[in-house]
Amino acid sequence: MARSKKNRSSAGAGASSTGTSGKPRDDRPRPAAEPADERLITRRDMAGWVGGTERSGQLGKWPGERLGLAEEGPTAMAGWGRRVLALVIDWFIPAVLSAVWFQGHSLVTLGLFVVLQVLGVGLLGTTIGKRLVRIQVVRVGGAMTGLPKALLRTVLLCLIVPPLVIDGDGRGLHDRAAGTVQIRM
C-alpha cells in the first residue's frame, strides 16, 4: 500500500508539470480575451465604407433647413445669383482702386479685396457688394462672424476652388470651414 501511495503522489506531481498530452504545461499568464466590441475590421466593413455614407434624410426640404434657417424672406439662405453678384461687386471695387492708384497691379487688387472682405465680414457681417444685394454673413446659429473666422473664410475664398465645393445646403467649403452661412437681409 505504501508503494501505491507513492506512485499516486509521483503521478500527481507529474500531472502538475505536464499537460494531458504529455507536453510540459505553460504556466505563464495568458492575455485577456478581447471584448466582443473590439474586433478587427473585416473586408465587409471596408466594403460598406468604400460605398460612402448613407445620404437618406440628410437633405432638408429647402436650402438651410438643417441649419435652422427660414425657407423664404429674411434669414433665409441667400441664393446663388445674389452671392455671385455680390462677389463681382466686391471684386470690382478693389480692381478700380488698384487701377487708379497702383496701375492695376494684381497683388494690390487681391490685397485690397482681402482687406475689404475681412474687415467687412468680420466687423459688420457684410461687404459693400453683399449690402447692395442684401446678403449678410453670420455664423451658424446667428452670431457675428468675427475677424478670425472672416480671415479663414476669405483666404479660402481667394483659393477659388472651395466656394465651388458645396454641400446639400448650398454652402461652399469656405463657409463650412468658417462655420458661416450667407443669409438674406
CSV table of C-alpha atoms in Angstrom, one decimal:
chain,number,residue,atom,x,y,z
A,1,MET,CA,0.0,0.0,0.0
A,2,ALA,CA,2.8,2.4,0.8
A,3,ARG,CA,4.1,1.8,-2.7
A,4,SER,CA,0.8,2.7,-4.4
A,5,LYS,CA,0.5,5.9,-2.4
A,6,LYS,CA,4.0,6.9,-3.5
A,7,ASN,CA,3.0,6.1,-7.1
A,8,ARG,CA,-0.1,8.2,-6.8
A,9,SER,CA,1.8,11.2,-5.4
A,10,SER,CA,4.5,11.0,-8.0
A,11,ALA,CA,1.8,10.7,-10.7
A,12,GLY,CA,0.1,13.8,-9.1
A,13,ALA,CA,3.4,15.7,-9.1
A,14,GLY,CA,4.0,14.7,-12.7
A,15,ALA,CA,0.5,15.9,-13.7
A,16,SER,CA,1.2,19.4,-12.4
A,17,SER,CA,4.2,19.8,-14.7
A,18,THR,CA,2.8,18.1,-17.8
A,19,GLY,CA,-0.5,18.5,-19.6
A,20,THR,CA,-2.8,15.7,-20.7
A,21,SER,CA,-0.9,15.3,-23.9
A,22,GLY,CA,2.4,14.7,-22.1
A,23,LYS,CA,3.9,18.0,-23.0
A,24,PRO,CA,5.1,20.4,-20.3
A,25,ARG,CA,2.4,22.8,-19.2
A,26,ASP,CA,2.8,26.5,-19.8
A,27,ASP,CA,2.1,28.4,-16.5
A,28,ARG,CA,2.8,31.9,-18.0
A,29,PRO,CA,-0.1,34.3,-17.7
A,30,ARG,CA,-2.3,34.5,-20.8
A,31,PRO,CA,-3.6,37.8,-22.2
A,32,ALA,CA,-7.2,38.5,-21.5
A,33,ALA,CA,-9.6,37.8,-24.3
A,34,GLU,CA,-10.6,40.8,-26.4
A,35,PRO,CA,-14.1,42.2,-25.8
A,36,ALA,CA,-16.6,41.4,-28.5
A,37,ASP,CA,-16.9,45.1,-29.5
A,38,GLU,CA,-13.2,45.5,-30.2
A,39,ARG,CA,-12.9,43.1,-33.1
A,40,LEU,CA,-10.8,43.7,-36.2
A,41,ILE,CA,-12.1,45.4,-39.2
A,42,THR,CA,-13.2,42.9,-41.9
A,43,ARG,CA,-13.4,43.2,-45.6
A,44,ARG,CA,-17.2,43.5,-45.3
A,45,ASP,CA,-16.7,46.6,-43.0
A,46,MET,CA,-14.4,48.2,-45.6
A,47,ALA,CA,-16.8,47.4,-48.5
A,48,GLY,CA,-19.5,49.3,-46.6
A,49,TRP,CA,-17.2,52.3,-46.1
A,50,VAL,CA,-16.0,52.4,-49.7
A,51,GLY,CA,-19.5,52.9,-50.9
A,52,GLY,CA,-19.8,56.1,-48.9
A,53,THR,CA,-22.1,57.1,-46.1
A,54,GLU,CA,-25.8,56.9,-46.5
A,55,ARG,CA,-27.4,60.2,-47.5
A,56,SER,CA,-31.0,59.4,-46.8
A,57,GLY,CA,-32.7,62.0,-44.6
A,58,GLN,CA,-29.7,64.3,-44.6
A,59,LEU,CA,-31.0,66.9,-47.0
A,60,GLY,CA,-33.6,69.4,-45.9
A,61,LYS,CA,-36.7,70.4,-47.8
A,62,TRP,CA,-35.1,73.7,-48.6
A,63,PRO,CA,-31.5,75.0,-48.5
A,64,GLY,CA,-30.7,75.9,-45.0
A,65,GLU,CA,-33.4,73.9,-43.2
A,66,ARG,CA,-30.8,71.7,-41.5
A,67,LEU,CA,-29.2,74.9,-40.2
A,68,GLY,CA,-32.4,76.3,-38.8
A,69,LEU,CA,-32.9,78.9,-41.5
A,70,ALA,CA,-36.3,80.1,-42.8
A,71,GLU,CA,-37.5,78.9,-46.2
A,72,GLU,CA,-38.3,82.4,-47.5
A,73,GLY,CA,-37.7,86.0,-46.5
A,74,PRO,CA,-35.1,87.5,-44.2
A,75,THR,CA,-32.8,84.9,-42.5
A,76,ALA,CA,-33.4,82.5,-45.4
A,77,MET,CA,-30.3,81.2,-47.2
A,78,ALA,CA,-29.1,83.6,-49.9
A,79,GLY,CA,-29.4,82.3,-53.5
A,80,TRP,CA,-26.5,81.8,-55.9
A,81,GLY,CA,-27.5,84.7,-58.1
A,82,ARG,CA,-27.2,87.2,-55.2
A,83,ARG,CA,-23.9,85.7,-53.9
A,84,VAL,CA,-22.2,85.8,-57.4
A,85,LEU,CA,-23.4,89.4,-58.0
A,86,ALA,CA,-22.1,90.4,-54.5
A,87,LEU,CA,-18.7,88.8,-55.3
A,88,VAL,CA,-18.5,90.6,-58.6
A,89,ILE,CA,-19.2,94.0,-57.0
A,90,ASP,CA,-16.8,93.2,-54.2
A,91,TRP,CA,-14.1,92.4,-56.7
A,92,PHE,CA,-14.8,95.4,-58.9
A,93,ILE,CA,-14.2,97.9,-56.1
A,94,PRO,CA,-10.6,96.8,-55.4
A,95,ALA,CA,-9.9,96.4,-59.1
A,96,VAL,CA,-10.9,100.0,-59.7
A,97,LEU,CA,-8.9,101.3,-56.7
A,98,SER,CA,-5.9,99.3,-57.9
A,99,ALA,CA,-6.3,100.6,-61.5
A,100,VAL,CA,-6.5,104.2,-60.4
A,101,TRP,CA,-3.6,104.3,-57.8
A,102,PHE,CA,-1.5,101.2,-58.5
A,103,GLN,CA,-1.6,100.7,-62.3
A,104,GLY,CA,-3.9,97.7,-61.9
A,105,HIS,CA,-1.3,95.6,-60.1
A,106,SER,CA,-2.9,92.2,-59.5
A,107,LEU,CA,-1.4,91.6,-56.0
A,108,VAL,CA,-2.6,95.0,-54.8
A,109,THR,CA,-6.1,94.2,-56.1
A,110,LEU,CA,-6.1,90.9,-54.3
A,111,GLY,CA,-4.8,92.5,-51.1
A,112,LEU,CA,-7.5,95.2,-51.2
A,113,PHE,CA,-10.1,92.5,-51.8
A,114,VAL,CA,-8.8,90.5,-48.7
A,115,VAL,CA,-8.8,93.6,-46.5
A,116,LEU,CA,-12.3,94.7,-47.5
A,117,GLN,CA,-13.7,91.1,-47.1
A,118,VAL,CA,-12.1,90.5,-43.7
A,119,LEU,CA,-13.0,93.9,-42.2
A,120,GLY,CA,-16.5,94.0,-43.8
A,121,VAL,CA,-17.5,90.4,-42.9
A,122,GLY,CA,-15.6,90.3,-39.6
A,123,LEU,CA,-16.8,93.6,-38.2
A,124,LEU,CA,-20.1,94.3,-39.9
A,125,GLY,CA,-21.2,90.9,-41.3
A,126,THR,CA,-21.4,92.3,-44.8
A,127,THR,CA,-19.4,94.0,-47.5
A,128,ILE,CA,-20.4,96.7,-49.9
A,129,GLY,CA,-21.4,94.2,-52.6
A,130,LYS,CA,-23.3,92.0,-50.1
A,131,ARG,CA,-25.0,95.0,-48.7
A,132,LEU,CA,-26.2,96.2,-52.2
A,133,VAL,CA,-27.7,92.7,-52.9
A,134,ARG,CA,-29.0,92.4,-49.3
A,135,ILE,CA,-26.8,89.5,-48.0
A,136,GLN,CA,-25.3,89.1,-44.6
A,137,VAL,CA,-22.7,86.6,-43.4
A,138,VAL,CA,-23.3,85.1,-40.0
A,139,ARG,CA,-22.1,82.1,-38.0
A,140,VAL,CA,-24.4,79.2,-38.0
A,141,GLY,CA,-26.7,80.0,-35.1
A,142,GLY,CA,-26.8,83.7,-35.9
A,143,ALA,CA,-23.8,85.2,-34.1
A,144,MET,CA,-21.4,87.7,-35.8
A,145,THR,CA,-18.6,86.2,-37.8
A,146,GLY,CA,-15.6,87.9,-36.1
A,147,LEU,CA,-12.2,88.7,-37.6
A,148,PRO,CA,-10.5,85.2,-37.3
A,149,LYS,CA,-13.4,83.4,-38.9
A,150,ALA,CA,-13.7,86.1,-41.6
A,151,LEU,CA,-10.0,85.8,-42.3
A,152,LEU,CA,-10.2,82.0,-42.7
A,153,ARG,CA,-13.3,82.3,-44.9
A,154,THR,CA,-11.6,85.0,-47.1
A,155,VAL,CA,-8.4,83.0,-47.5
A,156,LEU,CA,-10.3,80.0,-48.7
A,157,LEU,CA,-12.5,82.2,-50.9
A,158,CYS,CA,-9.3,83.5,-52.6
A,159,LEU,CA,-8.3,80.0,-53.5
A,160,ILE,CA,-11.3,79.9,-55.8
A,161,VAL,CA,-12.0,76.1,-55.6
A,162,PRO,CA,-13.5,76.0,-52.0
A,163,PRO,CA,-16.5,78.1,-53.0
A,164,LEU,CA,-17.2,75.6,-55.7
A,165,VAL,CA,-17.3,72.6,-53.4
A,166,ILE,CA,-20.8,72.9,-52.0
A,167,ASP,CA,-22.9,70.8,-49.6
A,168,GLY,CA,-26.6,70.0,-49.7
A,169,ASP,CA,-27.5,73.4,-48.2
A,170,GLY,CA,-25.5,75.2,-50.9
A,171,ARG,CA,-22.7,76.4,-48.6
A,172,GLY,CA,-19.3,76.4,-50.1
A,173,LEU,CA,-16.3,74.8,-48.4
A,174,HIS,CA,-15.1,78.3,-47.3
A,175,ASP,CA,-18.4,78.8,-45.4
A,176,ARG,CA,-18.4,75.3,-43.9
A,177,ALA,CA,-14.8,75.7,-42.6
A,178,ALA,CA,-15.5,79.1,-41.0
A,179,GLY,CA,-18.9,77.9,-39.7
A,180,THR,CA,-20.7,80.6,-41.5
A,181,VAL,CA,-23.7,81.0,-43.7
A,182,GLN,CA,-24.9,83.7,-46.1
A,183,ILE,CA,-28.4,84.8,-45.4
A,184,ARG,CA,-30.8,87.3,-46.9
A,185,MET,CA,-31.3,90.6,-45.1
